[in-house]
Tab-separated table of C-alpha atoms in Angstrom:
chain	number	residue	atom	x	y	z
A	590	UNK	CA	-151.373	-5.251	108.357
A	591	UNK	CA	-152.130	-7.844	111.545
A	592	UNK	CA	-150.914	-7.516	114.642
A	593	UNK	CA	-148.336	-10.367	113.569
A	594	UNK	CA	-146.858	-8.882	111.290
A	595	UNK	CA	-146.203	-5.480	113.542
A	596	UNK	CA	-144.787	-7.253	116.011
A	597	UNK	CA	-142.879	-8.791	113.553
A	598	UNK	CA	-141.648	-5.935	112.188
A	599	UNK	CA	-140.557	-4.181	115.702
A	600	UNK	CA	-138.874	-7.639	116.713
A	601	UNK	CA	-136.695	-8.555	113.612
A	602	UNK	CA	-134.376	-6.003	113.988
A	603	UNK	CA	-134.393	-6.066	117.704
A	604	UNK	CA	-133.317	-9.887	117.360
A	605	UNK	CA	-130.832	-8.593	114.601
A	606	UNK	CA	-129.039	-6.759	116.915
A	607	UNK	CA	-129.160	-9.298	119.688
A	608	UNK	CA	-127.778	-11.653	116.940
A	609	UNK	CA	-124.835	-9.278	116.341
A	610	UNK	CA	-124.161	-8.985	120.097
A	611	UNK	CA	-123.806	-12.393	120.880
A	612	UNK	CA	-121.602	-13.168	118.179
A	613	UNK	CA	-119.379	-9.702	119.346
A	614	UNK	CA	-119.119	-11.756	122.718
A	615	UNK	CA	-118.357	-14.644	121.594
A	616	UNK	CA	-115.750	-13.778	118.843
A	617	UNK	CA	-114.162	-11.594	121.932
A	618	UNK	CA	-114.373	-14.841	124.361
A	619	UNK	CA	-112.556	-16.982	121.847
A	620	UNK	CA	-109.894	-14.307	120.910
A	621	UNK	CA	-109.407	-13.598	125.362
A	622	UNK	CA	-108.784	-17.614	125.401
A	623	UNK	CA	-106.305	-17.698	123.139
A	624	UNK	CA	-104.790	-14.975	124.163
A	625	UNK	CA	-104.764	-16.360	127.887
A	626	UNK	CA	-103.592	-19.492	126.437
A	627	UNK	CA	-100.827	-18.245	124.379
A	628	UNK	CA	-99.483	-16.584	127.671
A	629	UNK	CA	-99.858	-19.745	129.932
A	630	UNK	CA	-97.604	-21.448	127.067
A	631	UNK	CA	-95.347	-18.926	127.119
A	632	UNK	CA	-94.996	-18.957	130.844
A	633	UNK	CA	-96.178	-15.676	131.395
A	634	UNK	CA	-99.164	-15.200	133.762
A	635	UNK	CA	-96.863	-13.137	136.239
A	636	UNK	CA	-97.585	-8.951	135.965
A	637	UNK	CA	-94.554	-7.506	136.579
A	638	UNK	CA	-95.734	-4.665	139.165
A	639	UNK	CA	-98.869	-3.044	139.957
A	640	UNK	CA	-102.134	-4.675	138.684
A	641	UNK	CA	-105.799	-5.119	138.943
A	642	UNK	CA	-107.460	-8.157	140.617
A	643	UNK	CA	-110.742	-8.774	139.599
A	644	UNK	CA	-113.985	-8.940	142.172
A	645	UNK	CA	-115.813	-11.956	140.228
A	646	UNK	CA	-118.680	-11.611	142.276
A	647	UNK	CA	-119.356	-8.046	141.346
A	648	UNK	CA	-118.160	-7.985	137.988
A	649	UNK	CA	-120.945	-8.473	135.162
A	650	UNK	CA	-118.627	-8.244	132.205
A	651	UNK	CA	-119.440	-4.803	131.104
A	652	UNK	CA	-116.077	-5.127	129.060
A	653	UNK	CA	-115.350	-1.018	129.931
A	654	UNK	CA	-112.380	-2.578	131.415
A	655	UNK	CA	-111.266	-3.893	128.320
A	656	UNK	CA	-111.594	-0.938	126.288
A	657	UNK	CA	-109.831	1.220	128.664
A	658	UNK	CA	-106.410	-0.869	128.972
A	659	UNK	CA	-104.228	0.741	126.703
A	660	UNK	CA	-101.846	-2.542	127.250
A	661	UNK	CA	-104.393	-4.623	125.641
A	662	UNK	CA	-103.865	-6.901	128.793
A	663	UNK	CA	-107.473	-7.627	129.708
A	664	UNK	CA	-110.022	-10.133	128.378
A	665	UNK	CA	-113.594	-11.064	128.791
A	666	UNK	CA	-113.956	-15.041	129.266
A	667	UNK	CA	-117.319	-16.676	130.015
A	668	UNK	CA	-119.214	-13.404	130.933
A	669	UNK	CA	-115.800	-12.027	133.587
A	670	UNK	CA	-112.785	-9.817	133.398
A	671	UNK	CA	-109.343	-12.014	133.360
A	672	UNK	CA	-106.034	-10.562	133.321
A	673	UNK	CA	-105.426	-12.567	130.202
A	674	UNK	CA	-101.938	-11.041	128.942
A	675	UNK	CA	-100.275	-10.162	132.511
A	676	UNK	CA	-96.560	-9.773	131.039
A	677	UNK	CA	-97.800	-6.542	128.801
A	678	UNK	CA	-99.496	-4.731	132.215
A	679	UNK	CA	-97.508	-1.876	133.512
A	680	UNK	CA	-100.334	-1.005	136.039
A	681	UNK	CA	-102.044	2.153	134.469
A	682	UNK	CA	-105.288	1.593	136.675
A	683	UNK	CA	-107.564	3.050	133.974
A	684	UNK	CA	-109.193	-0.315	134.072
A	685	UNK	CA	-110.347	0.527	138.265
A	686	UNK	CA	-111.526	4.263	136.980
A	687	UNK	CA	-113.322	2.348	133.932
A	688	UNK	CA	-115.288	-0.437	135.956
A	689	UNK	CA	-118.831	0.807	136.361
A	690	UNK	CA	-119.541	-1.703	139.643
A	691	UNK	CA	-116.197	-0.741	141.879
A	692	UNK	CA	-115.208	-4.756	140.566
A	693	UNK	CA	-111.624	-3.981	140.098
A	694	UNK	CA	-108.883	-3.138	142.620
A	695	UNK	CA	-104.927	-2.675	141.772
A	696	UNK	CA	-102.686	-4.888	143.615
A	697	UNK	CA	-98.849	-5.647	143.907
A	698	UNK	CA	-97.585	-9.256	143.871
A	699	UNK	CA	-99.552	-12.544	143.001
A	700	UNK	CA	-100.393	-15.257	145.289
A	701	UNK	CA	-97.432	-17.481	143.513
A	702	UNK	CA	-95.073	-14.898	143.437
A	703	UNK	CA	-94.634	-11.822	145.896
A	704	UNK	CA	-93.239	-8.346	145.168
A	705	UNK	CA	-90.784	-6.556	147.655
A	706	UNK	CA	-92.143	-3.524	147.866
A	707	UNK	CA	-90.102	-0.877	150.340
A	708	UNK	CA	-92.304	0.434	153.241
A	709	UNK	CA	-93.160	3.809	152.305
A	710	UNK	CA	-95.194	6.205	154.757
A	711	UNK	CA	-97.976	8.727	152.864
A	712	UNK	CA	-95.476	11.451	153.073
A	713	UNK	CA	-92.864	8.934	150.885
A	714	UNK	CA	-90.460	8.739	153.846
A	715	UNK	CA	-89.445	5.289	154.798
A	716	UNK	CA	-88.693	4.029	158.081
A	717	UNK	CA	-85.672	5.765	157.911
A	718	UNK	CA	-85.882	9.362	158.563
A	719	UNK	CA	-84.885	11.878	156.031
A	720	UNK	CA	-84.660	8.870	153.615
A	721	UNK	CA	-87.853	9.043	150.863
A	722	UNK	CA	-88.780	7.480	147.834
A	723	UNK	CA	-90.985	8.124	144.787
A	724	UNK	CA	-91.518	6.722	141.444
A	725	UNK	CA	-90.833	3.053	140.124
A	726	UNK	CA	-88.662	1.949	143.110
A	727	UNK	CA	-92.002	2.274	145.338
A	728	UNK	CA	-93.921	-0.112	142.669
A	729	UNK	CA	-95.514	2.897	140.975
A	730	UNK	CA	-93.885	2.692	137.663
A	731	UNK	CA	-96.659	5.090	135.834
A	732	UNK	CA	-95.054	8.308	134.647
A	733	UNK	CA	-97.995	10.526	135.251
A	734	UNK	CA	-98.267	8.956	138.396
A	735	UNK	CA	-94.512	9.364	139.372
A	736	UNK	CA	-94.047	12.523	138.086
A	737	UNK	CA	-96.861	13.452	141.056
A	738	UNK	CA	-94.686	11.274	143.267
A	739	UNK	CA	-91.643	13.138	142.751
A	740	UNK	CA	-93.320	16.421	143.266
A	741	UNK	CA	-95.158	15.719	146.271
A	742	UNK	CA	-91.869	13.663	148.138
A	743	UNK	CA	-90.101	17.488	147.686
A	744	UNK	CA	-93.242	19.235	148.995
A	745	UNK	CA	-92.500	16.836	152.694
A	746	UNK	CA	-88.790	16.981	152.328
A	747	UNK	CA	-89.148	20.844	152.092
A	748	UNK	CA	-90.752	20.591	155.247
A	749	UNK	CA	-88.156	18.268	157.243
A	750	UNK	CA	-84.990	19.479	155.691
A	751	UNK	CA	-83.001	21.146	158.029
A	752	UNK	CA	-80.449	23.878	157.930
A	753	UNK	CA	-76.234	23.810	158.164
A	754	UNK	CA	-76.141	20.915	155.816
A	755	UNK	CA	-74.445	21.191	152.193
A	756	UNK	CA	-77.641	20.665	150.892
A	757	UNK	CA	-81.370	20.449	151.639
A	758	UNK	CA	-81.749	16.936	149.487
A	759	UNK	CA	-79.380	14.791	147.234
A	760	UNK	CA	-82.206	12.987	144.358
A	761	UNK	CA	-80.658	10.028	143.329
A	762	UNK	CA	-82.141	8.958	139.917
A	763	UNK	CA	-83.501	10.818	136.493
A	764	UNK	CA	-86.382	9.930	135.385
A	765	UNK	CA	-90.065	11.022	135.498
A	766	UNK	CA	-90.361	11.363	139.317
A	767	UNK	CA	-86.322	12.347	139.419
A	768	UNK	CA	-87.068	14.701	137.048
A	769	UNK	CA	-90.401	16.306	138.726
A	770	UNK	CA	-88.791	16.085	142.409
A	771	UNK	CA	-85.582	18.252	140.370
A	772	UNK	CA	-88.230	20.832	139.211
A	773	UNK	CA	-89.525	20.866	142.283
A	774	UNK	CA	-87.221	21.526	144.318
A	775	UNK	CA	-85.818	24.472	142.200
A	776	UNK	CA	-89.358	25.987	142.487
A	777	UNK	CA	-89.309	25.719	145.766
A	778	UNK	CA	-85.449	27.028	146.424
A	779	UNK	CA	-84.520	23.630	148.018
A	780	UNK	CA	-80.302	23.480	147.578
A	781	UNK	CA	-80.299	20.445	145.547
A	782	UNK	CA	-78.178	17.719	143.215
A	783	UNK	CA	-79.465	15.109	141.065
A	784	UNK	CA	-77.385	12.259	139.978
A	785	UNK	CA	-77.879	8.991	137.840
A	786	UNK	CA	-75.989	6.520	137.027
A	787	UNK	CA	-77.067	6.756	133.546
A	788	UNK	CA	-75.150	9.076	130.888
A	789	UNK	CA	-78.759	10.712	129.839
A	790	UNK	CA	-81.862	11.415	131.832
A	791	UNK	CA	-85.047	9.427	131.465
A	792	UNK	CA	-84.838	6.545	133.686
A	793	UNK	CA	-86.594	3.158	132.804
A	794	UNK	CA	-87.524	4.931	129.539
A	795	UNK	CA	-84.133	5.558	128.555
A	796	UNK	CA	-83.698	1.918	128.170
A	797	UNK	CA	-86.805	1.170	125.539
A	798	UNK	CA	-85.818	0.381	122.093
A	799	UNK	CA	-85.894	2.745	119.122
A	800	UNK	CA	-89.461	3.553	118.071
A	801	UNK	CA	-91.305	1.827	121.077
A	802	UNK	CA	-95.083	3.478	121.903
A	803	UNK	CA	-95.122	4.653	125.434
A	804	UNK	CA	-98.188	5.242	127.295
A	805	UNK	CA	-98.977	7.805	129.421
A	806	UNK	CA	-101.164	10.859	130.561
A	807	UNK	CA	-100.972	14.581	131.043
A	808	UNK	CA	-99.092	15.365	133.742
A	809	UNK	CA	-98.329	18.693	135.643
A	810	UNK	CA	-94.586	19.781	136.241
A	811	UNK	CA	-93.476	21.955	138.609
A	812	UNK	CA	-91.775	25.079	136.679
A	813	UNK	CA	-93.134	23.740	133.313
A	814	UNK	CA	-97.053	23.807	133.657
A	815	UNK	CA	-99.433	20.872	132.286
A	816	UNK	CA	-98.246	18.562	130.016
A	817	UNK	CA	-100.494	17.248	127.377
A	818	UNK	CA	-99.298	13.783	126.514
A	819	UNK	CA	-101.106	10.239	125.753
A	820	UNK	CA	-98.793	8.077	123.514
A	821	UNK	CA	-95.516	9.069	121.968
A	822	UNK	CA	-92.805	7.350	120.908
A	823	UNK	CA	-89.463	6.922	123.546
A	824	UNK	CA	-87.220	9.174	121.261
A	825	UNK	CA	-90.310	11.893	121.240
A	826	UNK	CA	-90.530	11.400	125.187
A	827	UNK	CA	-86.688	12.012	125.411
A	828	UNK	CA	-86.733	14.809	123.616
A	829	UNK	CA	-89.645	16.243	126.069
A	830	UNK	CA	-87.502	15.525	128.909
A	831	UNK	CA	-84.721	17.259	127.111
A	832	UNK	CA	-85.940	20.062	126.462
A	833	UNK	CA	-87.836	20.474	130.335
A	834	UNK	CA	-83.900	19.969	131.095
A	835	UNK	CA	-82.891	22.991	128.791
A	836	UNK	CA	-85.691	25.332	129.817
A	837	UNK	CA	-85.062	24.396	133.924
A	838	UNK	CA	-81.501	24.506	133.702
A	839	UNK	CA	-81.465	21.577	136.397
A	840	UNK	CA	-78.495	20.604	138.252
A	841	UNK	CA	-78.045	17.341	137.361
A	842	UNK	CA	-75.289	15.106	137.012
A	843	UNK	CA	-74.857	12.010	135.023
A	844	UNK	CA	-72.534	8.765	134.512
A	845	UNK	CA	-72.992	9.346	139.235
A	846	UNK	CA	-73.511	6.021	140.292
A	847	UNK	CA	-74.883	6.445	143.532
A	848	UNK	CA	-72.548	4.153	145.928
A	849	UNK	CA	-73.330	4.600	149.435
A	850	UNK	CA	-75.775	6.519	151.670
A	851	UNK	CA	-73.799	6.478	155.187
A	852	UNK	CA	-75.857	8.900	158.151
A	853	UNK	CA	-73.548	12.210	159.210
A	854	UNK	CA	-74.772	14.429	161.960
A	855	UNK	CA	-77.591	16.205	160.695
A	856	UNK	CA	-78.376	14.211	157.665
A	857	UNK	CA	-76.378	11.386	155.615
A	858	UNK	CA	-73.195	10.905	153.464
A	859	UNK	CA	-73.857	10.027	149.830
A	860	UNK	CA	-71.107	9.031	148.253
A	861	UNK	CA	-71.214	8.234	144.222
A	862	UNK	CA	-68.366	6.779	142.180
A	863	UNK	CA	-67.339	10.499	141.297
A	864	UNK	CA	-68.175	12.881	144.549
A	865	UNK	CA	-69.055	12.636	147.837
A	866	UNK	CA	-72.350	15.186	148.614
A	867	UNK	CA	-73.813	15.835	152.491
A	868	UNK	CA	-77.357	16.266	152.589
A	869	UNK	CA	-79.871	17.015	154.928
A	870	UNK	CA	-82.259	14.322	153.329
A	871	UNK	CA	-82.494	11.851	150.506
A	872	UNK	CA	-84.861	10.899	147.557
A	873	UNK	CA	-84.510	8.068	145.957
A	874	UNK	CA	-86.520	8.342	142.583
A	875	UNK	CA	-84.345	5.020	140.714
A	876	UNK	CA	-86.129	2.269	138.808
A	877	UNK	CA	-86.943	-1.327	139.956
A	878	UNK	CA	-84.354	-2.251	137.202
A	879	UNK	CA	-81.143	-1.256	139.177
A	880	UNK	CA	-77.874	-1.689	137.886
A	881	UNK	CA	-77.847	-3.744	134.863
A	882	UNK	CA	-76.775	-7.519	135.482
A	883	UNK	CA	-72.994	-8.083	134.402
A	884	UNK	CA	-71.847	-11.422	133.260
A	885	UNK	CA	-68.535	-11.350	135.113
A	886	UNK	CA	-66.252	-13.133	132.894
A	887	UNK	CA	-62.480	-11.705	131.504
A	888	UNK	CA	-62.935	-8.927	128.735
A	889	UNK	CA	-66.444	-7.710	129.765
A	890	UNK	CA	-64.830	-4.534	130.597
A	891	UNK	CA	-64.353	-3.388	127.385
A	892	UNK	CA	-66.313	-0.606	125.672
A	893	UNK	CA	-67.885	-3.087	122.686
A	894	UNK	CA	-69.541	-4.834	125.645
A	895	UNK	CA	-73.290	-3.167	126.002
A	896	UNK	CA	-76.061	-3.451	128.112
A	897	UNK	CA	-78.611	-2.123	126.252
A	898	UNK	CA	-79.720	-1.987	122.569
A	899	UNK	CA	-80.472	1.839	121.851
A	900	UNK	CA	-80.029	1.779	117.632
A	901	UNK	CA	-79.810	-1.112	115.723
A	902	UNK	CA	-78.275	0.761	112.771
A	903	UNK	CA	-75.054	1.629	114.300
A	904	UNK	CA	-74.071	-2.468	113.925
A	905	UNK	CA	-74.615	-2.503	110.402
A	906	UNK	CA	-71.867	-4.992	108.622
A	907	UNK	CA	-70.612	-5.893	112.640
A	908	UNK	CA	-70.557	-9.524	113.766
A	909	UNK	CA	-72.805	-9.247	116.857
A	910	UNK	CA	-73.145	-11.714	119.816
A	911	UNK	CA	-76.360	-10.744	122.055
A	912	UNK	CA	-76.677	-12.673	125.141
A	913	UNK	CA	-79.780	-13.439	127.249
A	914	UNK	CA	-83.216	-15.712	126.934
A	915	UNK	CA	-85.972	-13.068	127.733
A	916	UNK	CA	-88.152	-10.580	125.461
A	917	UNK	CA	-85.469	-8.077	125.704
A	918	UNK	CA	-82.808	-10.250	124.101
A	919	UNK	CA	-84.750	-11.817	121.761
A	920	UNK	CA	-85.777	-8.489	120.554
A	921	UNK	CA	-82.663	-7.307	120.297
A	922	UNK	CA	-81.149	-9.581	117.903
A	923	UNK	CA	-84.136	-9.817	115.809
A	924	UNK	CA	-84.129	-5.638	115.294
A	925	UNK	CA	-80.144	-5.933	114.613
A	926	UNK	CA	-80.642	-8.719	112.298
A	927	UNK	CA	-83.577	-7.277	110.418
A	928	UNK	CA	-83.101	-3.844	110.359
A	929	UNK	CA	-79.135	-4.264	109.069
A	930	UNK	CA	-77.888	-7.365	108.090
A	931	UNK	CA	-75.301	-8.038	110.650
A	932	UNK	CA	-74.076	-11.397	111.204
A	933	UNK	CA	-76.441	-12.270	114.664
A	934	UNK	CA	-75.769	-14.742	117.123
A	935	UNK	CA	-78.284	-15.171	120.018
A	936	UNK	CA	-76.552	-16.789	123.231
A	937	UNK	CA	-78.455	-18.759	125.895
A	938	UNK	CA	-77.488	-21.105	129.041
A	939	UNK	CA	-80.841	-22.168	129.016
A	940	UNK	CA	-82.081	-24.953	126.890
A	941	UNK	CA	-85.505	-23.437	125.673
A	942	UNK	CA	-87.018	-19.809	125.698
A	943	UNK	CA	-89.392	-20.439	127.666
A	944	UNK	CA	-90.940	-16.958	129.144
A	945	UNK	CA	-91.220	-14.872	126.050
A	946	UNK	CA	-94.014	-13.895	124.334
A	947	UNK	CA	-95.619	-15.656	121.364
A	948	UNK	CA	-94.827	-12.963	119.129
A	949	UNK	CA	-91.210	-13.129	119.819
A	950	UNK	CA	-91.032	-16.341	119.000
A	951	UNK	CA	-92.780	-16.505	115.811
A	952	UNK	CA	-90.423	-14.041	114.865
A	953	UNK	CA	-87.565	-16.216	115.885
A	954	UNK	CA	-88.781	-18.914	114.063
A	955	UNK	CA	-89.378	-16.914	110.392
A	956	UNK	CA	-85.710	-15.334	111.274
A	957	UNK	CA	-84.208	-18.692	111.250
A	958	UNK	CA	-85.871	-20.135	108.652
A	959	UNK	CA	-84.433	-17.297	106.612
A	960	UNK	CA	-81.094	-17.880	108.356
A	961	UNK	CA	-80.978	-14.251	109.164
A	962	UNK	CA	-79.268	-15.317	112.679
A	963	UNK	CA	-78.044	-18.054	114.344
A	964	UNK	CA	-78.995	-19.199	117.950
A	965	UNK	CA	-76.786	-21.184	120.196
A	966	UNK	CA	-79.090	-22.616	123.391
A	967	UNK	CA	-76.737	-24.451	126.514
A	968	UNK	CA	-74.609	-22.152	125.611
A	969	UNK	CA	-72.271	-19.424	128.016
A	970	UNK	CA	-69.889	-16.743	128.078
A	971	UNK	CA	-66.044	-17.810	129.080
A	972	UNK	CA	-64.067	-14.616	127.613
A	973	UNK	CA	-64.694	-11.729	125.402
A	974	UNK	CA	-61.600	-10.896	123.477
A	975	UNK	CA	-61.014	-7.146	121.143
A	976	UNK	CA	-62.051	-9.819	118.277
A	977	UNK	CA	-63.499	-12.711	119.444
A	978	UNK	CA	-65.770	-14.182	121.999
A	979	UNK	CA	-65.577	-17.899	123.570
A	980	UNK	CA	-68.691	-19.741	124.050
A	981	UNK	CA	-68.975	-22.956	125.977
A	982	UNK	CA	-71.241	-25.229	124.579
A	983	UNK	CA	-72.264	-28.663	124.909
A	984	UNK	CA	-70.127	-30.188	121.841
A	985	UNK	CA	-66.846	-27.577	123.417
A	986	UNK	CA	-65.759	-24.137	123.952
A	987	UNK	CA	-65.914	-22.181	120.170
A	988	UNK	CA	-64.479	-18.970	119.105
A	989	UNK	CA	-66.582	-15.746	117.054
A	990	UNK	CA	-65.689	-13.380	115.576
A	991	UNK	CA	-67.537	-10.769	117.211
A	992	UNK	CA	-67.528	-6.776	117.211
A	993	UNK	CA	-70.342	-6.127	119.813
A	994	UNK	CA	-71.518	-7.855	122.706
A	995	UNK	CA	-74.838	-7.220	123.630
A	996	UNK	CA	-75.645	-8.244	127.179
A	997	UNK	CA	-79.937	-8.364	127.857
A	998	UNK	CA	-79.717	-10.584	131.286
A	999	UNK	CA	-81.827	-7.628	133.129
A	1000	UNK	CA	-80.763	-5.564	136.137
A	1001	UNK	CA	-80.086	-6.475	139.781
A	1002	UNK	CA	-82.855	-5.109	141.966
A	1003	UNK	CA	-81.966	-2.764	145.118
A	1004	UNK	CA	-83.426	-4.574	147.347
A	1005	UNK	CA	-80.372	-5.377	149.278
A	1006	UNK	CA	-78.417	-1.743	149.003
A	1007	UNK	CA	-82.483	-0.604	150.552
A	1008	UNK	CA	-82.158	-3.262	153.348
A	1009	UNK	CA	-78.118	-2.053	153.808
A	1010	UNK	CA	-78.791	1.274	154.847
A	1011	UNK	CA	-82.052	0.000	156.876
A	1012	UNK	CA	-85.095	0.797	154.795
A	1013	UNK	CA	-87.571	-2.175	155.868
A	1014	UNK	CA	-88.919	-4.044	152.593
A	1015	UNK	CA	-91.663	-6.182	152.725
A	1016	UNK	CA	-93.256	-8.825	150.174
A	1017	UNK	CA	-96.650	-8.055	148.641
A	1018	UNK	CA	-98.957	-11.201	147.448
A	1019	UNK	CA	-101.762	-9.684	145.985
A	1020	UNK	CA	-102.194	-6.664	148.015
């Protein structure tokens, strides 16, 4: 054998593998494009909350970013990282742990749109003494993450709560960092009360539709001990934070919406739509979602009028009117008209859905071609009658028959009950 043909036979399969690699990449590059491209479309290239921002300089596309989002949010295009799906990033931060040249940093806000984010100091407690905050409402919407929120806020408050006061701190919200701070605070023989607004605890997650994957991490409760969790589904994740509930025996209260926060000597006044409870301090552990947005029109009061679709099978054989233009209310009406056959009728003021994701759409489209729900676009609310709805549309106000009225227009954020009682809030762009 020459010397050819042993070089030859060391270098064909290293130019084999080369071969494969580049066409990996590129395959990878095309797929991040559309992807990117499907979102600018869509009008999505705003993240919702916390989220990295990539160094370009010192990133060298290792792609370790793009294997560690669990969101499937992050792309390689032309050799860089790119935030190529930015609606479907909730701000886990493996992708900063995962970068092998420090490339990646995770940021609130964009430099188009800004994110009020309430000043916080590293203790949790805002401006306002004896007033802290953990979890979502601070931007950190992980539940690992706020479940070590919650417990730390009660480790400070334990620290600052004073005596002669009803009790030591009033939490105000249920879910992952509500839930750790309740724990907490038990462990630690704090006099507490928990309210939420909510008839269930949970928080955010609460709110997911049936079945939905949730993503998270082990996490270490006070009382409980470490929780090993990655992905479960939202009705597997309930029952967790039931049965935490059971074995705690926590002193919370639901259907509490939390009202007013007024300061008392010695502490504040929190007054909910049921009681009125005097505190030494207060954490504030709600979402970013708030109170969900009402439509304020005659009739919305009535109990077939819903803000939230839980179960899809409980409208089976109903005629159901769901009424909003975003992800949430698209899914909605598809998983009611799918799953049972109801007669669906999608209701938007706007003229086009415009910020929704490609998915939901192309399941739109097969739905109508099938005619397995109607859609009415220009289209609003006047009066929901025990019977029947009225719709304004562009051709006249028309009567449905309707048995449910599902309402997906998203939540008011409480950013003005935070400025109210004086918590400063300022606007992050990218920092």
């Amino acid at each position: 054998m020459t010397a050819y043909h042993y070089y030859l036979y060391y270098l064909l399969p290293l130019l084999l593998v080369a071969l494969l690699y580049v066409r990996s990449r590129l395959r990878h590059n095309t797929f991040a494009k559309a992807t990117l491209k499907d979102a600018i479309e869509s009008g999505l290239t705003e993240p919702a909350t916390l989220h990295p921002h990539f160094e370009i300089g010192r990133c060298f596309g290792s792609g370790a970013c793009v294997k560690a989002c669990p969101e499937e949010a992050i792309g390689i295009i032309d050799g860089k990282a790119v935030l190529v799906n930015p609606a479907v990033c909730i701000g886990h931060g493996a992708c900063e742990t995962a970068c092998p040249n420090k490339a990646i940093r995770l940021v609130f806000g964009t430099e188009k749109r800004g994110m009020e984010i309430p000043l916080v100091n590293p203790d949790f407690q805002t401006n306002v003494p004896g007033i802290f905050i953990a979890g979502e409402l601070g931007g950190m919407g992980l539940i690992r993450k706020s479940v070590e929120q919650g417990r730390q806020a009660i480790d400070n408050i334990a620290k600052v709560a004073r005596a002669g006061m009803e009790h030591d701190v009033v939490i105000v919200g249920a879910g992952p960092a509500g839930i750790s701070a309740s724990l907490a605070a038990k462990k630690l023989g704090l006099n507490y009360v928990t309210v939420d607004q909510e008839d269930s605890l949970g928080g955010t997650t609460y709110h997911y539709p049936r079945n939905k994957i949730v993503m998270t991490a082990p996490m270490d409760l006070p009382l409980i001990g470490k929780i090993k969790v990655r992905e479960i589904t939202k009705e597997a994740l309930m029952e967790l934070w039931q049965s935490v509930f059971d074995r705690a025996d926590l002193a919370i209260r639901y259907n509490e919406k939390m009202e007013a926060i007024v300061p008392v000597e010695g502490g504040y006044e929190v007054t909910t739509s049921k009681a009125s409870y005097r505190t030494s301090t207060v954490l504030l552990s709600i979402g970013r979602r708030g109170t969900p947005r009402r439509l304020g029109v005659p009739g919305e009061d009535q109990p077939k009028v819903v803000y939230r679709l839980i179960e899809a099978e409980q409208y089976r054989g109903m005629h159901v009117l769901v009424i909003g233009g975003g992800d949430s209310a698209l899914e909605a009406a598809l998983d009611v008209a799918e799953e049972t056959g109801a007669v669906v009728t999608l209701s938007y003021r706007g003229s086009a859905f415009n910020r929704v994701k490609v998915k939901n759409l192309n399941r739109l489209d097969a739905a109508l071609e099938e005619e397995r729900l109607a859609v009415m676009l220009d289209s609003q609310v006047l009066e929901i009658f025990p019977e029947e709805v009225v719709l304004r549309t562009g051709s006249g106000d028309l009567r449905l028959r309707n048995d449910i009225v599902i309402v997906c227009a998203g939540g008011e954020l409480p950013t003005p009950f935070l400025k109210k009682i004086g918590v400063m809030v300022e606007a992050r762009f990218g920092t």
